[in-house]
Coordinates of C-alpha atoms and ligand atoms in Angstrom, one line a residue:
X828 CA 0.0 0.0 0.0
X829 CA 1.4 3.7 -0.7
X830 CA 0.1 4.9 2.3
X831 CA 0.0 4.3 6.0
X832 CA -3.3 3.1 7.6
X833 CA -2.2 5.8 10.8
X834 CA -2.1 8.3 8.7
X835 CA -5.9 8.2 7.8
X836 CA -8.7 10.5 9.0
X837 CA -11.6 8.4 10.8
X838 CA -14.0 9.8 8.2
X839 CA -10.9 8.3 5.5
X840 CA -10.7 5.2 7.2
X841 CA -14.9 4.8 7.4
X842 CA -15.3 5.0 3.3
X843 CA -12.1 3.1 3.0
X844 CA -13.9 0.6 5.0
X845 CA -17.1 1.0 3.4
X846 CA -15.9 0.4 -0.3
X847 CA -13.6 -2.6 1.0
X848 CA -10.7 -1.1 0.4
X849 CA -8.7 -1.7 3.5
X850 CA -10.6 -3.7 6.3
X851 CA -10.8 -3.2 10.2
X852 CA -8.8 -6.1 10.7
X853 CA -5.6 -4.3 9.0
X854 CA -6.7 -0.9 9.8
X855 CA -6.3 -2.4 13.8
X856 CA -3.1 -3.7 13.5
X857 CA -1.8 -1.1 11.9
X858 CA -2.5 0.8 15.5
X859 CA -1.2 -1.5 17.3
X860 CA 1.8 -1.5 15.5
X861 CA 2.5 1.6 15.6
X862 CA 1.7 1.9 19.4
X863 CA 4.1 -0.7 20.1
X864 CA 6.6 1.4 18.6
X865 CA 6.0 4.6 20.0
X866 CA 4.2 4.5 23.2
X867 CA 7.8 3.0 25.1
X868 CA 9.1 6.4 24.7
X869 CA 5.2 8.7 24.4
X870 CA 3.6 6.9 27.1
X871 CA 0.3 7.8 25.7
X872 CA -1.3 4.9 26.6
X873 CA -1.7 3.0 30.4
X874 CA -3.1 0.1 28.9
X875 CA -3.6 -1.6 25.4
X876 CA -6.1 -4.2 24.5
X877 CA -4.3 -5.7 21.3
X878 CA -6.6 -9.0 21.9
X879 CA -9.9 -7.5 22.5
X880 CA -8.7 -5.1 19.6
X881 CA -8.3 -7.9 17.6
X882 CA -12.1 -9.4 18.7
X883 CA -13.4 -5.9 17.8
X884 CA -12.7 -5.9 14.2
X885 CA -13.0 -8.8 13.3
X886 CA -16.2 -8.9 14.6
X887 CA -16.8 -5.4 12.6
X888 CA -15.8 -7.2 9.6
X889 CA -17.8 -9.6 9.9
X890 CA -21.0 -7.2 10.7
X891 CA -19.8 -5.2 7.3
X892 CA -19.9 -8.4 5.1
X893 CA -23.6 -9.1 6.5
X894 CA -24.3 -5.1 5.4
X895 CA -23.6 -3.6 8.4
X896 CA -22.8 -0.1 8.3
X897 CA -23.2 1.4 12.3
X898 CA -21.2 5.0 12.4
X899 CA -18.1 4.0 13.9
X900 CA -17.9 0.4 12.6
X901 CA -14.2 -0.9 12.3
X902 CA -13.1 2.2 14.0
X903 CA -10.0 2.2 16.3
X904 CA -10.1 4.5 19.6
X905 CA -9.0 4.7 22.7
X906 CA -10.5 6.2 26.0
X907 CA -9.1 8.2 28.8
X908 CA -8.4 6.1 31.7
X909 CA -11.3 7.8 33.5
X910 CA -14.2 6.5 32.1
X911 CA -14.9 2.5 33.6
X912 CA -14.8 0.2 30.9
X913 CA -15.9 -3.6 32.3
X914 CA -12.7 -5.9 32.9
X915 CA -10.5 -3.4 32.2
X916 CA -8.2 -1.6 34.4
X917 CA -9.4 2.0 35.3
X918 CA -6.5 3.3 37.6
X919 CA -7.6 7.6 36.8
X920 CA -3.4 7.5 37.1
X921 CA -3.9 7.1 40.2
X922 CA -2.4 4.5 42.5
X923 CA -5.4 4.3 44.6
X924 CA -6.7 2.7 42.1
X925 CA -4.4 0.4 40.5
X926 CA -5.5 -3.2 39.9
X927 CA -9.1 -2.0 40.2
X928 CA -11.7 -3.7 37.0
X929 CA -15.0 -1.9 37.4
X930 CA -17.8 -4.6 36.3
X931 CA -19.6 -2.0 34.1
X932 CA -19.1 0.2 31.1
X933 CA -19.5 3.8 31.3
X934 CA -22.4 4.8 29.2
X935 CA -20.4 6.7 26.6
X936 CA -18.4 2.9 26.2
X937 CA -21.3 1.4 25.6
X938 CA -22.7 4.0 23.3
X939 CA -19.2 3.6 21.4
X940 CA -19.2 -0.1 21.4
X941 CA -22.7 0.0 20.2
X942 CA -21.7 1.8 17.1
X943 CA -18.5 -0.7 16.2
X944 CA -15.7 1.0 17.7
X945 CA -12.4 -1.2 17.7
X946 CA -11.2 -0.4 21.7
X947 CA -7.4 0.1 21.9
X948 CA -6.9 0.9 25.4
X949 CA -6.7 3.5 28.3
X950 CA -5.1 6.1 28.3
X951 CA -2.6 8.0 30.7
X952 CA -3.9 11.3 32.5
X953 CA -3.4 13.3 35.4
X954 CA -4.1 12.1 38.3
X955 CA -7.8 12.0 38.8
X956 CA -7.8 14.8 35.7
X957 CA -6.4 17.1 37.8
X958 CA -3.6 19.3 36.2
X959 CA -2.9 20.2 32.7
X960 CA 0.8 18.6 31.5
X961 CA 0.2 14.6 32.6
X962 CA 2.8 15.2 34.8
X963 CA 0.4 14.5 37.8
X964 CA 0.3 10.4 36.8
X965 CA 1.4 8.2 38.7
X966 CA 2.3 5.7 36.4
X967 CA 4.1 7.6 33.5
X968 CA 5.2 11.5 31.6
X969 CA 3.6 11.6 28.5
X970 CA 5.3 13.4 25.5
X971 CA 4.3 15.9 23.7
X972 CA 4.7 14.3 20.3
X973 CA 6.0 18.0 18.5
X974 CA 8.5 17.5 20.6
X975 CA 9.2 15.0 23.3
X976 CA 10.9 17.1 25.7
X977 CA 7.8 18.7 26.4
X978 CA 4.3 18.2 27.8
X979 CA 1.2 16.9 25.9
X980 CA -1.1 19.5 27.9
X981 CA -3.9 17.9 30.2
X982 CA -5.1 16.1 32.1
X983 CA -6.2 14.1 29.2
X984 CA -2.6 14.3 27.6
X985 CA -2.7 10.3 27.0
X986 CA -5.9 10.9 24.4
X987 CA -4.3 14.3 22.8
X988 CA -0.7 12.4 22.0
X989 CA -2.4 9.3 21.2
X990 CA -4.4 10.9 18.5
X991 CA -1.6 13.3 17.2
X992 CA 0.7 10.6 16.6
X993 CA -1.3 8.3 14.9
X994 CA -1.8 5.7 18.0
X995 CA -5.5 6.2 17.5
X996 CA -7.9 7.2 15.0
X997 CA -9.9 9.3 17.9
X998 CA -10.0 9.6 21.7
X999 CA -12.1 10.3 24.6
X1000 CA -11.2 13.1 26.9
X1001 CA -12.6 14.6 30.1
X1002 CA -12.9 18.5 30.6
X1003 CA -13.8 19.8 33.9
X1004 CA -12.0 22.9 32.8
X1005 CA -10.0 23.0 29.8
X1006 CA -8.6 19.2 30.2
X1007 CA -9.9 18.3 26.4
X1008 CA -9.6 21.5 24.7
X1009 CA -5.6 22.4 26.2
X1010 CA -3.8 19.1 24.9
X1011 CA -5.9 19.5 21.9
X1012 CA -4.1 22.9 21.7
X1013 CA -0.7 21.7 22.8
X1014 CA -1.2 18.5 20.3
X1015 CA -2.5 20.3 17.4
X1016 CA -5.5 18.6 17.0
X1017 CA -9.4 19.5 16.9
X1018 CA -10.9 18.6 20.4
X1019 CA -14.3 19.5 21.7
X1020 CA -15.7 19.8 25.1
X1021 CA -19.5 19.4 24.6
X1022 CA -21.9 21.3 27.1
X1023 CA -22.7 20.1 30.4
X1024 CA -25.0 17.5 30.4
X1025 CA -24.5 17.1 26.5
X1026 CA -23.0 13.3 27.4
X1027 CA -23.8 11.7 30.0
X1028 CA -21.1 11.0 33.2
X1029 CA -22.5 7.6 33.7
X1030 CA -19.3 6.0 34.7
X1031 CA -16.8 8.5 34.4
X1032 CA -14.9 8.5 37.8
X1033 CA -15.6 11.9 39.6
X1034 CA -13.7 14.8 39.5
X1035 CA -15.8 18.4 40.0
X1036 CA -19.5 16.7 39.2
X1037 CA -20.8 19.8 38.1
X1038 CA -17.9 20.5 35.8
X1039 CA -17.1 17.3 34.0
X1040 CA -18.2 16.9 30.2
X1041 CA -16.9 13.8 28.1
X1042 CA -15.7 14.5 24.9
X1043 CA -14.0 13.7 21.6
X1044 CA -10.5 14.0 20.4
X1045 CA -9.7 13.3 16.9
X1046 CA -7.8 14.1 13.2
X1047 CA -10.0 16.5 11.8
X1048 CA -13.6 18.4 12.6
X1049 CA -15.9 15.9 11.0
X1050 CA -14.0 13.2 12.9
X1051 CA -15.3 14.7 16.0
X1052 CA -18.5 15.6 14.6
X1053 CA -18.9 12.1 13.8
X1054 CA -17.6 10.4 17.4
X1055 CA -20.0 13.5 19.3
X1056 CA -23.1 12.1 17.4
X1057 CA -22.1 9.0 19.3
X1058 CA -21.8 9.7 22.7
X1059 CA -24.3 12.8 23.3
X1060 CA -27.8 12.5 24.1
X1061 CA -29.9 12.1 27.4
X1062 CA -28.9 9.1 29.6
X1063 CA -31.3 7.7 31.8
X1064 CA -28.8 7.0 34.5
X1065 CA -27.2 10.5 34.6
X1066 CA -30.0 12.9 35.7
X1067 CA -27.6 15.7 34.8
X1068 CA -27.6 14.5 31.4
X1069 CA -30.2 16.7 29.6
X1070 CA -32.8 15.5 27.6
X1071 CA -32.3 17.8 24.1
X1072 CA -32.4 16.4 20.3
X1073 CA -29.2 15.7 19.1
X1074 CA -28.7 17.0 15.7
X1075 CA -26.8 15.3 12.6
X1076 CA -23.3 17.0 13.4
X1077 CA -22.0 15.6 10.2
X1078 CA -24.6 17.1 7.7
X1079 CA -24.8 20.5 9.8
X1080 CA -20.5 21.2 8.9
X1081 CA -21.5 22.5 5.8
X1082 CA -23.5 25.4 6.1
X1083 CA -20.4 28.1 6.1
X1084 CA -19.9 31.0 8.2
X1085 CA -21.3 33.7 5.9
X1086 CA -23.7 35.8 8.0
X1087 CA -22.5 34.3 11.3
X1088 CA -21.9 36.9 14.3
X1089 CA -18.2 35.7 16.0
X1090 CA -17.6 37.9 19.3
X1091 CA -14.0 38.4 19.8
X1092 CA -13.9 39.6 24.1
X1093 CA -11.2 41.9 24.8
X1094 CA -10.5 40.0 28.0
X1095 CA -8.9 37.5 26.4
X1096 CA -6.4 39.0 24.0
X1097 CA -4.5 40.6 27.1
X1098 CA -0.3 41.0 27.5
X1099 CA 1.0 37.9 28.2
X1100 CA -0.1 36.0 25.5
X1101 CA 2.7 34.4 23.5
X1102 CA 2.9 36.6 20.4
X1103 CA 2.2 34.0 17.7
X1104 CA -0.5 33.1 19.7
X1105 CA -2.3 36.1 19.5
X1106 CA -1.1 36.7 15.3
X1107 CA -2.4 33.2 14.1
X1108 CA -5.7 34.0 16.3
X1109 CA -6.8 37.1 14.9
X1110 CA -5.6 36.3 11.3
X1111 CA -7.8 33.3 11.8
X1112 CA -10.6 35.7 12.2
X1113 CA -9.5 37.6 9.7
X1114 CA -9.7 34.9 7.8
X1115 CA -13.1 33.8 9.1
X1116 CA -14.5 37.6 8.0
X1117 CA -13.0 36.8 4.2
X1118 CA -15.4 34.2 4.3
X1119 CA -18.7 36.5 5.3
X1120 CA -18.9 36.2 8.8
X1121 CA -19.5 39.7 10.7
X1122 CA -16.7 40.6 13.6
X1123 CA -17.7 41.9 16.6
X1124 CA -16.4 43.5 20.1
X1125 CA -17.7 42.0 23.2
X1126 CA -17.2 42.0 26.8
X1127 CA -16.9 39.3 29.5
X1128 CA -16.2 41.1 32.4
X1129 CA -16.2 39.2 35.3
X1130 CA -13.5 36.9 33.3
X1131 CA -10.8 37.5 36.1
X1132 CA -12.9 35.8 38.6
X1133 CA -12.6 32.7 36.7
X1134 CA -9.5 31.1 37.9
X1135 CA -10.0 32.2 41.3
X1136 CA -13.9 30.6 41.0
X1137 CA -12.9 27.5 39.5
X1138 CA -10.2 27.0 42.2
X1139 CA -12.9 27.0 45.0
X1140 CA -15.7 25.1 43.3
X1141 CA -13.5 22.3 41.3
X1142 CA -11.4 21.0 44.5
X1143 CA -14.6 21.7 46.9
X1144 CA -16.2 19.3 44.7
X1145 CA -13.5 17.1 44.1
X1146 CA -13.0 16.7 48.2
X1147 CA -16.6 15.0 48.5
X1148 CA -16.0 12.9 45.3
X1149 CA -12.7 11.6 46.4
X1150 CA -14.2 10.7 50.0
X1151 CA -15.1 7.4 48.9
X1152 CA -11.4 6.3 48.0
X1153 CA -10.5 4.9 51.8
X1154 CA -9.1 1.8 50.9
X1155 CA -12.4 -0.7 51.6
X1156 CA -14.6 -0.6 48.6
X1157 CA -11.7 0.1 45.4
X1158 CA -7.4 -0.7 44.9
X1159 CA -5.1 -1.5 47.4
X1160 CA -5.5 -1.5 50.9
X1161 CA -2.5 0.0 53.6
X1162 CA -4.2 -2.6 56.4
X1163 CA -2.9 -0.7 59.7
X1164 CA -5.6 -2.9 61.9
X1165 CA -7.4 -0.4 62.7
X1166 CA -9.9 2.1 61.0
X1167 CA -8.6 5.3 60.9
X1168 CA -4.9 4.1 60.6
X1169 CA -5.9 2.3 57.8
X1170 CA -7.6 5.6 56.4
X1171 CA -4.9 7.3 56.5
X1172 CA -2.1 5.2 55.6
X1173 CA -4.0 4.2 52.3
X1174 CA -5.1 8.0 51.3
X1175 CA -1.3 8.9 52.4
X1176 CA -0.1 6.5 49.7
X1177 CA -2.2 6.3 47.6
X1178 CA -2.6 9.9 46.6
X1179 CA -0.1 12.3 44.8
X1180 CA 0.5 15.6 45.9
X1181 CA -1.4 17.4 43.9
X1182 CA -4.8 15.0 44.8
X1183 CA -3.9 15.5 48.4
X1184 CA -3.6 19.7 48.0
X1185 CA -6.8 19.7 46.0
X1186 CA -8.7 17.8 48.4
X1187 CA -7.5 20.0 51.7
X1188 CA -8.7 23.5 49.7
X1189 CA -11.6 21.6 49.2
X1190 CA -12.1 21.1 52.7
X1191 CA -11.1 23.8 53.9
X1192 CA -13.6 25.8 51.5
X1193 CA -16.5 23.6 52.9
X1194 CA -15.4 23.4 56.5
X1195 CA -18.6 25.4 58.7
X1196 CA -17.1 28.5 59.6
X1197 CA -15.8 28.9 55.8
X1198 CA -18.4 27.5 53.1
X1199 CA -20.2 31.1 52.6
X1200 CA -17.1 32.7 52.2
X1201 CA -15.5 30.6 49.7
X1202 CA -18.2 27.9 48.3
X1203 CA -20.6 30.3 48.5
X1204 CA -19.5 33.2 47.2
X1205 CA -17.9 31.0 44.2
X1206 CA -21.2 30.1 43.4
X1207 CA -22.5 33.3 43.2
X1208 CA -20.0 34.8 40.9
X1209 CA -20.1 31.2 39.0
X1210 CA -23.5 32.9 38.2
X1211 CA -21.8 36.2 37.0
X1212 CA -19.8 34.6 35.0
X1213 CA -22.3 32.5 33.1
X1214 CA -24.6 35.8 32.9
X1215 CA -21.6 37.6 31.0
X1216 CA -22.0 34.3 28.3
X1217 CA -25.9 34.8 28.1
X1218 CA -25.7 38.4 27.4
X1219 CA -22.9 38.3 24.8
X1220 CA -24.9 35.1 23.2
X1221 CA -27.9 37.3 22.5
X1222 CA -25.3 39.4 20.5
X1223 CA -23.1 36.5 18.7
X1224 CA -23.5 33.4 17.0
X1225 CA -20.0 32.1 18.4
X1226 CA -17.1 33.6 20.3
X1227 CA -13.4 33.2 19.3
X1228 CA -10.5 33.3 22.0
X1229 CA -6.5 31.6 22.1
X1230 CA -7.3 28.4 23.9
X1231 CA -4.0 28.4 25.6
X1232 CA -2.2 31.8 26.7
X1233 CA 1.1 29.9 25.8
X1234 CA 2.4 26.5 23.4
X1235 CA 3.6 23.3 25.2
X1236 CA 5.8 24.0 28.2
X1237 CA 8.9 21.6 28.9
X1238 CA 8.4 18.8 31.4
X1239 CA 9.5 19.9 34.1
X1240 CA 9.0 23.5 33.9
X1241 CA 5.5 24.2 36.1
X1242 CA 6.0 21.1 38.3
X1243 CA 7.6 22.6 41.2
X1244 CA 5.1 25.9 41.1
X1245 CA 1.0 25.1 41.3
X1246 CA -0.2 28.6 40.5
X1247 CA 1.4 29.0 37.7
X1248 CA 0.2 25.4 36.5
X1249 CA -3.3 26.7 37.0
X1250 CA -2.5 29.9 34.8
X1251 CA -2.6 27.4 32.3
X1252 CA -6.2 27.7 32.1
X1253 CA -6.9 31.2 32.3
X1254 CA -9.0 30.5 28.8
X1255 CA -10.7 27.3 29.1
X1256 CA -11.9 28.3 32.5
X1257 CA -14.9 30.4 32.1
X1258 CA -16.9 28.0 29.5
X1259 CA -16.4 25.3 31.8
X1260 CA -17.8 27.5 34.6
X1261 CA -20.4 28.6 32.5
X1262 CA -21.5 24.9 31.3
X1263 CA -21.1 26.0 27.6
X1264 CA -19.3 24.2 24.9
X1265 CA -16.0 24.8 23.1
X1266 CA -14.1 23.3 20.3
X1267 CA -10.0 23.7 19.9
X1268 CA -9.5 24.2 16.2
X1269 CA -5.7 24.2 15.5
X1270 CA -5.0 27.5 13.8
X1271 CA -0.9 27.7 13.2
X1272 CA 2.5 26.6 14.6
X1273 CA 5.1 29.3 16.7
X1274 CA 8.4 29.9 16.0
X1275 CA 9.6 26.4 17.4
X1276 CA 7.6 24.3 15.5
X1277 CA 4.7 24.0 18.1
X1278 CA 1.2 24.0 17.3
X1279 CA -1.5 26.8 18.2
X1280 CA -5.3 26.0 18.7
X1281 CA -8.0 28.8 18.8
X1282 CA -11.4 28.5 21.0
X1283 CA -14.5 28.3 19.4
X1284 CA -17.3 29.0 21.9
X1285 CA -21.1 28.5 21.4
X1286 CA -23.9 28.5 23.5
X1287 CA -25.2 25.7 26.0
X1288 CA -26.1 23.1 23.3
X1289 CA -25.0 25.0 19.9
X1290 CA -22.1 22.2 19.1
X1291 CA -23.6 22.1 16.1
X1292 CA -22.6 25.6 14.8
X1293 CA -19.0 25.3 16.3
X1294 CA -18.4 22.7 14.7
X1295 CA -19.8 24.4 11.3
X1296 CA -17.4 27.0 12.0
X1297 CA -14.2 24.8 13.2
X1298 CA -14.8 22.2 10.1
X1299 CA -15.2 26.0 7.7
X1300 CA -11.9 27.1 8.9
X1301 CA -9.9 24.1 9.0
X1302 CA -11.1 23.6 5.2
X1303 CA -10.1 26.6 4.2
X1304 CA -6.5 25.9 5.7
X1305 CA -4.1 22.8 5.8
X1306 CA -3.2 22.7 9.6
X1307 CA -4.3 19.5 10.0
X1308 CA -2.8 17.9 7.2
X1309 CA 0.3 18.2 9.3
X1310 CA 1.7 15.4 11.6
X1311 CA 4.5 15.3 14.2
X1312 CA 7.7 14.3 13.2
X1313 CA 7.7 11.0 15.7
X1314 CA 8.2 7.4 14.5
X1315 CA 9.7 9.0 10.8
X1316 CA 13.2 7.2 11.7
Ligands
LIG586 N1 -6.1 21.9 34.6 C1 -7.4 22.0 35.3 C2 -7.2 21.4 36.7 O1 -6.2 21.1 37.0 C3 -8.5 21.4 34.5 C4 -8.5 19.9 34.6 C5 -9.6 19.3 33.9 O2 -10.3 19.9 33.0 N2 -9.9 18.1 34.2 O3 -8.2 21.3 37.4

C-alpha cells in the first residue's frame, strides 16, 4: 500500500472501510503497531487491549460483510483512563486505584461499542484529571509528540498524544475545565468539550461533578462531529444529562460561516499571551470575515474571577468525590488494623500531591465557619460569569479566544510551582464554569515548530454551529494535514 493506515482521517478510514478497500482487521493492527513502537518512549497509553482489539474488528468485519454499516464500525479509539470500561483496568493515574476492574461500562463505552468501535486501550492522565501537562500520573510522563521534551497539555494528555501521533484514530477526553480543549491545543489537533449535560457521566470516575463533560478528540472536525453524534444525548442514569435532540453533526458542517456573528472579548487578548498566539488568532478571524462572517467587540467582564472561582468550586467538589477512595470498597489496601490508621495510611499513599492539595482546599472551602465565604461566594460569581456568556450570546452566534495563553511548556517546567500550573487555564476556564461548549481548532504553529489551537465558543447546546465554524476554517487551511515528526526514523 502507498500509504499508512495511521495516517488516515476516521471519516478516510470509514469510506475506505465501506468500499472494502482496507478492512478493520488491518486498519487495527496497523495501530497497534504503531503503538508498540511509540508509546515505550510517548507513554500515551496505560493500557492496550491488542486482543480485544483484535475481537473488535474482526467482529466489525464480519458485521460489514452481512451489510452492516453502524457510524463508527471498524473504527479504532482509545479512551481516557477515567471512564470505567468492564474488565478493564481503570486506575484515573492514580495508584489508589491500580489493579481496580469496574464490572460496568461507562455509558459513553457502551454507546461507542454499540456503534462498532475497535477499543485500543486507556489512556494515561493526570491524576484524577487534575492538572494540565500529565505530569500529575502516577504511572508515566507523556510526551508531547512535537516535541518530546515537552508536555502533551492535560489532564487528558494520553488521548491528545495518542491521536496526534497516529496511536488512535480518535479519543475520549474529560474536561472539567479546559482538560480536552488544552492538549488538543498543545497537540494540534481539533478537540471538543461538549456542554454540560450534552454526554452523560455515567461512569466516568468523579472529578468536579458539576464541571465534567466527556468529549471527543480526533484528526479533523468531521472526525469529532462524527464520534460527538455518538456519545451525546440524554442518559437515563445521569440525571444531569439533559434531555435535548441531538442534531446530525456531520450534515450540519457545511452550512459556512457567511452571516454568522463571531464575538472576539477583549478580556482574552490581554499582555501575556505568547505573540504568535495572538497573530495566528486574529488572522484566523481575519480569515473567518473573508469568508462572510461579521466581527464583533464583546465583553466578559467578570473573566478574572474565573481562575480564582474554579479553584474554590473544582477542588470543593473534588473533596466530597474523592471521599469514597478509603481503601475498603476500590485498589489496594495499607491494612494498619485499625480504622482510621488504615484511612490514612491508604489515602497517604495512595494519593499524589497534587490530589492530596486539592482535596484539603476543598475542605477547607466547605469546612462550617468557611463555606459562605468561599463555596458560597464561588457560586455566586459562577453565576456572574455565566450571565456575562448569556448576554454576549444574544449578540453573537459564536465567540473566538487563544485556547491556551502559551504553546507546550517543557516537562519539568511548572511542576515545582501550582499557580502557575493553574495559569494554564486562564482561557478554558470560564466556559467550563459557565457549562457552555467549546471546540480547539488548531489555527498555526510558533516559531519552534509547536502548534496553536484557537477556541470556538457556542452557546449551552449549539455544538452544532461550532463545529460548522471549526470544520469551515480548517477547510479553508491545511493545519491538520500536518503530523508530528515522531516514528519518521
Ligand atoms: N487543569 C485544570 C485542573 O487542574 C483542569 C483539569 C480538567 O479539566 N480536568 O483542574
Amino acid at each position: 500500500m502507498s500509504y499508512n493506515l495511521t495516517d488516515l482521517t476516521l471519516t478516510q478510514a470509514l469510506s475506505q472501510l465501506r468500499s472494502r478497500q482496507i478492512s478493520a482487521v488491518d486498519l487495527t493492527r496497523a495501530h497497534l503497531e504503531r503503538i508498540e513502537k511509540l508509546n515505550p518512549h510517548l507513554k500515551a497509553f496505560l493500557t492496550v487491549t491488542a486482543e480485544r482489539a483484535l475481537q473488535d474488528a474482526e467482529a466489525a468485519d464480519r458485521a460489514r460483510a452481512a451489510g452492516d454499516d453502524r457510524p463508527l464500525l471498524g473504527i479504532p479509539l482509545a479512551i481516557k483512563d477515567v471512564l470505567s470500561t468492564r474488565g478493564i483496568e481503570t486506575t484515573c493515574g492514580s495508584k489508589i486505584l491500580k489493579g481496580y476492574k469496574p464490572v460496568y461500562d461507562a455509558t459513553i463505552v457502551k454507546r461507542l461499542s454499540e456503534a462498532g468501535m475497535v477499543l485500543l486501550g486507556k489512556l494515561n492522565m493526570d491524576e484524577f484529571a487534575m492538572g494540565s501537562s500529565t505530569e500529575n500520573s502516577a504511572y508515566a510522563i507523556t510526551r508531547n509528540p512535537w516535541d518530546t521534551t515537552r508536555v502533551p497539555g492535560g489532564s487528558s494528555g494520553g488521548s491528545a498524544a495518542a491521536v496526534s501521533a497516529g496511536m488512535a484514530m480518535g479519543a475520549i477526553g474529560t474536561d472539567t475545565g479546559g482538560s480536552i480543549r488544552q492538549p488538543g491545543a498543545f497537540c494540534g489537533i481539533p478537540a471538543l468539550k461538549p456542554s454540560y449535560g450534552r454526554a452523560s457521566r455515567y461512569g466516568l470516575v468523579a472529578f468536579g461533578s458539576s464541571l465534567d463533560s466527556p468529549g471527543p478528540l480526533a484528526r479533523t472536525v468531521e472526525d469529532v462531529a462524527r464520534i460527538t453524534g455518538v456519545i451525546a444525548g440524554h442518559d437515563p442514569l445521569d440525571s444531569t444529562s439533559v434531555k435535548a435532540d441531538v442534531p446530525d453533526y456531520v450534515a450540519g458542517l457545511e452550512g459556512g460561516v457567511k452571516g454568522l456573528k463571531i464575538g472576539i472579548p477583549k478580556e482574552y487578548f490581554i499582555e501575556g499571551i505568547q505573540p504568535e498566539i495572538d497573530m495566528a488568532v486574529l488572522a484566523a478571524i481575519e480569515q473567518l470575515r473573508g469568508m462572510g462572517a461579521e466581527v464583533v467587540e464583546i465583553s466578559l467582564p467578570h473573566t478574572n474571577y474565573s481562575l480564582p472561582v474554579y479553584y474554590i468550586i473544582a477542588p470543593a467538589e473534588a473533596s466530597a468525590n474523592l471521599a469514597r477512595y478509603d481503601g475498603i470498597r476500590f485498589g489496594p489496601k495499607v491494612d494498619k488494623g485499625e480504622m482510621w490508621a488504615t484511612y490514612k495510611a491508604t489515602r497517604g499513599e495512595g494519593f499524589g500531591p497534587e490530589v492530596k492539595r486539592r482535596i484539603m482546599l476543598g475542605t477547607y472551602a466547605l469546612s462550617a465557619g468557611y463555606f459562605d465565604a468561599y463555596y458560597g461566594k464561588a457560586q455566586a460569581v459562577r453565576t456572574l460569569i455565566k450571565r456575562d456568556f448569556d448576554l454576549a450570546f444574544e449578540q453573537v452566534d459564536v465567540i473566538i479566544t487563544p485556547t491556551t495563553p502559551k504553546t507546550a511548556f517543557p516537562i519539568g517546567q511548572n511542576s515545582d510551582d501550582p499557580l502557575q500550573m493553574y495559569l494554564e487555564d486562564v482561557f478554558t476556564l470560564p466556559p467550563s464554569l459557565a457549562g457552555i461548549c467549546g471546540l480547539n481548532v488548531p489555527c498555526g504553529f510558533d516559531f519552534q515548530g509547536l502548534p496553536i489551537g484557537m477556541q470556538v465558543l457556542g452557546k449551552a447546546f449549539g455544538e452544532d454551529t461550532v463545529l460548522r465554524v471549526g470544520h469551515t476554517y480548517e477547510q479553508a487551511n491545511q493545519w491538520h494535514t500536518h503530523h508530528p515528526p515522531v516514528g519518521l526514523a
